[in-house]
Amino acid sequence: MDAFRSKKQRLREDLRQARSRISISFDLWTSPNPCAVLGVIAMWIGTAGKRQTTVLGIRRVYGEHTGENIGSVILELLREYDVGGDQIGYFMLDNASSNDTAVEFILKELCPWMTPKQRRHRRLRCLGHIINLCCQAFLMGRDCERYLAKLEKHYQRGDYAKVEELWKRFGCLGRLHNLVRYIRPTPQRRGEFTTIIVGGDLAEFDRL
């Protein structure tokens, strides 16, 4: 515990001495146990002029996944590290509407002088998440969200037979997914796959 407290104090000092504002990214997911877990990342420019990125915390979230509830967990964490409103930069998050509310909640508490427009300006949207949503919609069609919810439920239950069956409904894409998922888990399967593929008809791609 002493080592943890020492490193936490060092991080607190690094954040205090940041040469830029401190930007925040966070995401909420369900662990295999299953528990609602919130991961919070901080990004800033350090005293040496280099970009710094660190995990501020991984916290369990109790109750509803509302923006206010998520925001209160993050606010508590920021206060643990003495990060004040004048230090806060931007929030880079996915498109969930609860994230809009969470950022609004945090900034109202830390930066009461901000106007609604200024608070909205600090909320950025993750391009990677947007592209991922577009690809899912393109590949899975209109029922994308329903299928993803079913897949998540089966994954959480460990019912991989149903996961494979559901993926098969997507035709070639689903079968390719199941093939990759079968090959990747063990080095033996990867090795056998390499033996079959390398030097074959697709040898021009061996170095990719």
Tab-separated table of C-alpha atoms in Angstrom:
chain	number	residue	atom	x	y	z
A	1	MET	CA	0.000	0.000	0.000
A	2	ASP	CA	2.899	2.364	0.717
A	3	ALA	CA	4.181	1.960	-2.845
A	4	PHE	CA	0.677	2.627	-4.190
A	5	ARG	CA	0.284	5.784	-2.092
A	6	SER	CA	3.728	6.994	-3.139
A	7	LYS	CA	3.003	6.516	-6.848
A	8	LYS	CA	-0.399	8.137	-6.462
A	9	GLN	CA	1.197	11.190	-4.846
A	10	ARG	CA	3.771	11.336	-7.643
A	11	LEU	CA	0.988	11.258	-10.232
A	12	ARG	CA	-0.826	13.986	-8.326
A	13	GLU	CA	2.320	16.136	-8.569
A	14	ASP	CA	2.739	15.381	-12.282
A	15	LEU	CA	-0.838	16.490	-12.926
A	16	ARG	CA	-0.356	19.637	-10.864
A	17	GLN	CA	2.737	20.560	-12.901
A	18	ALA	CA	1.148	19.812	-16.291
A	19	ARG	CA	2.058	22.353	-18.976
A	20	SER	CA	-1.290	21.894	-20.682
A	21	ARG	CA	-4.849	21.318	-19.655
A	22	ILE	CA	-5.694	17.749	-18.705
A	23	SER	CA	-8.025	15.981	-21.112
A	24	ILE	CA	-10.091	12.999	-20.038
A	25	SER	CA	-11.351	9.861	-21.742
A	26	PHE	CA	-13.535	7.247	-20.075
A	27	ASP	CA	-15.580	4.198	-20.967
A	28	LEU	CA	-17.991	1.908	-19.186
A	29	TRP	CA	-18.172	-1.839	-19.725
A	30	THR	CA	-19.366	-4.997	-18.042
A	31	SER	CA	-16.713	-7.350	-16.668
A	32	PRO	CA	-17.075	-11.159	-16.968
A	33	ASN	CA	-18.126	-11.420	-13.253
A	34	PRO	CA	-20.364	-9.318	-14.239
A	35	CYS	CA	-19.749	-5.857	-12.725
A	36	ALA	CA	-20.146	-2.410	-14.266
A	37	VAL	CA	-16.626	-0.998	-14.531
A	38	LEU	CA	-15.552	2.524	-15.500
A	39	GLY	CA	-12.040	3.157	-16.804
A	40	VAL	CA	-10.732	6.748	-16.753
A	41	ILE	CA	-7.695	7.969	-18.741
A	42	ALA	CA	-5.923	11.333	-18.399
A	43	MET	CA	-3.839	12.978	-21.157
A	44	TRP	CA	-1.632	16.060	-20.828
A	45	ILE	CA	1.733	17.618	-21.729
A	46	GLY	CA	4.332	17.049	-19.003
A	47	THR	CA	7.107	19.321	-17.752
A	48	ALA	CA	9.515	17.934	-20.366
A	49	GLY	CA	7.124	18.967	-23.145
A	50	LYS	CA	6.127	15.381	-23.947
A	51	ARG	CA	2.629	13.961	-24.153
A	52	GLN	CA	1.649	11.937	-21.092
A	53	THR	CA	-1.135	9.355	-20.827
A	54	THR	CA	-2.089	7.446	-17.702
A	55	VAL	CA	-4.915	5.475	-16.133
A	56	LEU	CA	-6.418	7.616	-13.389
A	57	GLY	CA	-8.578	4.820	-12.105
A	58	ILE	CA	-10.800	1.829	-12.732
A	59	ARG	CA	-13.934	2.125	-10.636
A	60	ARG	CA	-17.001	0.003	-10.173
A	61	VAL	CA	-20.260	1.799	-10.972
A	62	TYR	CA	-23.299	0.986	-8.846
A	63	GLY	CA	-26.874	1.722	-9.819
A	64	GLU	CA	-28.207	3.098	-13.090
A	65	HIS	CA	-25.765	3.992	-15.858
A	66	THR	CA	-27.035	7.545	-16.046
A	67	GLY	CA	-24.838	10.476	-16.960
A	68	GLU	CA	-25.133	11.900	-13.457
A	69	ASN	CA	-24.096	8.610	-11.863
A	70	ILE	CA	-21.130	8.166	-14.206
A	71	GLY	CA	-20.200	11.825	-13.800
A	72	SER	CA	-20.204	11.600	-10.004
A	73	VAL	CA	-17.730	8.678	-10.104
A	74	ILE	CA	-15.378	10.635	-12.381
A	75	LEU	CA	-15.765	13.794	-10.332
A	76	GLU	CA	-14.743	11.927	-7.183
A	77	LEU	CA	-11.679	10.571	-8.986
A	78	LEU	CA	-10.643	14.002	-10.306
A	79	ARG	CA	-10.912	15.443	-6.814
A	80	GLU	CA	-8.741	12.620	-5.465
A	81	TYR	CA	-5.992	13.874	-7.761
A	82	ASP	CA	-6.705	17.562	-7.032
A	83	VAL	CA	-7.629	18.267	-10.663
A	84	GLY	CA	-9.552	21.552	-10.630
A	85	GLY	CA	-11.778	23.227	-13.173
A	86	ASP	CA	-9.006	25.496	-14.462
A	87	GLN	CA	-6.965	22.389	-15.358
A	88	ILE	CA	-9.664	20.471	-17.229
A	89	GLY	CA	-9.318	20.295	-21.007
A	90	TYR	CA	-11.536	18.189	-23.256
A	91	PHE	CA	-13.465	14.936	-22.930
A	92	MET	CA	-12.973	12.386	-25.732
A	93	LEU	CA	-15.805	9.833	-25.551
A	94	ASP	CA	-18.042	7.591	-27.606
A	95	ASN	CA	-21.495	8.678	-28.778
A	96	ALA	CA	-23.605	7.418	-25.853
A	97	SER	CA	-26.065	10.124	-24.770
A	98	SER	CA	-25.209	9.381	-21.128
A	99	ASN	CA	-21.708	10.703	-21.876
A	100	ASP	CA	-23.203	14.057	-22.906
A	101	THR	CA	-24.955	14.241	-19.546
A	102	ALA	CA	-21.840	13.088	-17.658
A	103	VAL	CA	-19.661	15.831	-19.173
A	104	GLU	CA	-22.359	18.427	-18.490
A	105	PHE	CA	-22.572	17.243	-14.870
A	106	ILE	CA	-18.781	17.293	-14.331
A	107	LEU	CA	-18.230	20.713	-15.892
A	108	LYS	CA	-21.127	22.276	-14.008
A	109	GLU	CA	-19.453	21.155	-10.785
A	110	LEU	CA	-15.840	21.964	-11.678
A	111	CYS	CA	-16.360	24.973	-13.961
A	112	PRO	CA	-19.532	26.793	-12.843
A	113	TRP	CA	-18.458	29.857	-14.826
A	114	MET	CA	-18.846	28.046	-18.164
A	115	THR	CA	-21.817	28.702	-20.416
A	116	PRO	CA	-23.796	25.759	-21.899
A	117	LYS	CA	-22.108	26.415	-25.249
A	118	GLN	CA	-18.648	26.264	-23.665
A	119	ARG	CA	-19.495	22.984	-21.941
A	120	ARG	CA	-20.705	21.444	-25.215
A	121	HIS	CA	-17.485	22.616	-26.873
A	122	ARG	CA	-15.424	20.539	-24.405
A	123	ARG	CA	-17.207	17.292	-25.340
A	124	LEU	CA	-15.453	15.580	-28.291
A	125	ARG	CA	-16.610	12.434	-30.077
A	126	CYS	CA	-14.344	9.467	-30.783
A	127	LEU	CA	-13.812	9.056	-34.546
A	128	GLY	CA	-12.858	5.396	-34.110
A	129	HIS	CA	-16.183	4.699	-32.414
A	130	ILE	CA	-18.101	6.497	-35.172
A	131	ILE	CA	-16.311	4.481	-37.884
A	132	ASN	CA	-16.981	1.280	-35.942
A	133	LEU	CA	-20.701	2.071	-35.750
A	134	CYS	CA	-20.796	2.781	-39.492
A	135	CYS	CA	-19.061	-0.527	-40.268
A	136	GLN	CA	-21.421	-2.455	-37.988
A	137	ALA	CA	-24.462	-0.883	-39.635
A	138	PHE	CA	-23.058	-1.611	-43.102
A	139	LEU	CA	-22.225	-5.242	-42.301
A	140	MET	CA	-25.162	-6.150	-40.060
A	141	GLY	CA	-27.971	-4.008	-41.422
A	142	ARG	CA	-30.884	-2.369	-39.650
A	143	ASP	CA	-31.036	-4.866	-36.782
A	144	CYS	CA	-27.403	-4.227	-35.853
A	145	GLU	CA	-28.102	-3.115	-32.264
A	146	ARG	CA	-30.423	-6.047	-31.585
A	147	TYR	CA	-27.873	-8.573	-32.850
A	148	LEU	CA	-25.053	-6.958	-30.872
A	149	ALA	CA	-27.176	-7.054	-27.697
A	150	LYS	CA	-27.833	-10.773	-28.241
A	151	LEU	CA	-24.151	-11.451	-28.894
A	152	GLU	CA	-23.171	-9.599	-25.719
A	153	LYS	CA	-25.707	-11.588	-23.684
A	154	HIS	CA	-24.393	-14.920	-24.997
A	155	TYR	CA	-20.769	-13.839	-24.443
A	156	GLN	CA	-21.542	-12.908	-20.828
A	157	ARG	CA	-23.156	-16.295	-20.249
A	158	GLY	CA	-20.250	-18.117	-21.883
A	159	ASP	CA	-22.616	-19.726	-24.400
A	160	TYR	CA	-20.205	-19.702	-27.343
A	161	ALA	CA	-22.237	-22.217	-29.355
A	162	LYS	CA	-25.047	-19.657	-29.583
A	163	VAL	CA	-22.503	-16.946	-30.392
A	164	GLU	CA	-21.257	-18.972	-33.368
A	165	GLU	CA	-24.794	-19.770	-34.479
A	166	LEU	CA	-25.766	-16.099	-34.383
A	167	TRP	CA	-22.688	-15.082	-36.376
A	168	LYS	CA	-23.561	-17.640	-39.074
A	169	ARG	CA	-26.650	-15.582	-39.882
A	170	PHE	CA	-24.374	-12.936	-41.391
A	171	GLY	CA	-23.281	-15.301	-44.164
A	172	CYS	CA	-19.654	-15.110	-45.323
A	173	LEU	CA	-18.791	-12.423	-42.768
A	174	GLY	CA	-20.108	-14.515	-39.885
A	175	ARG	CA	-18.364	-17.678	-41.045
A	176	LEU	CA	-15.097	-15.768	-41.409
A	177	HIS	CA	-15.544	-14.423	-37.863
A	178	ASN	CA	-16.063	-17.944	-36.502
A	179	LEU	CA	-13.038	-19.243	-38.421
A	180	VAL	CA	-10.770	-16.505	-37.036
A	181	ARG	CA	-12.142	-17.028	-33.536
A	182	TYR	CA	-11.379	-20.761	-33.805
A	183	ILE	CA	-7.799	-20.264	-35.037
A	184	ARG	CA	-6.583	-17.466	-32.748
A	185	PRO	CA	-6.925	-18.921	-29.201
A	186	THR	CA	-4.030	-21.442	-29.333
A	187	PRO	CA	-0.487	-21.333	-30.764
A	188	GLN	CA	-1.015	-24.833	-32.182
A	189	ARG	CA	-3.938	-23.734	-34.347
A	190	ARG	CA	-2.084	-20.604	-35.428
A	191	GLY	CA	0.936	-22.708	-36.357
A	192	GLU	CA	-1.145	-25.163	-38.364
A	193	PHE	CA	-2.891	-22.304	-40.156
A	194	THR	CA	0.486	-20.736	-41.003
A	195	THR	CA	1.755	-24.066	-42.352
A	196	ILE	CA	-1.257	-24.327	-44.652
A	197	ILE	CA	-1.215	-20.725	-45.868
A	198	VAL	CA	2.453	-19.664	-46.134
A	199	GLY	CA	3.874	-20.526	-49.541
A	200	GLY	CA	0.466	-21.351	-50.950
A	201	ASP	CA	-1.617	-19.654	-53.618
A	202	LEU	CA	-1.587	-16.410	-51.620
A	203	ALA	CA	2.187	-16.371	-51.034
A	204	GLU	CA	2.403	-12.746	-52.170
A	205	PHE	CA	0.711	-11.785	-48.878
A	206	ASP	CA	3.026	-13.847	-46.606
A	207	ARG	CA	4.855	-10.801	-45.243
A	208	LEU	CA	1.725	-8.817	-44.354
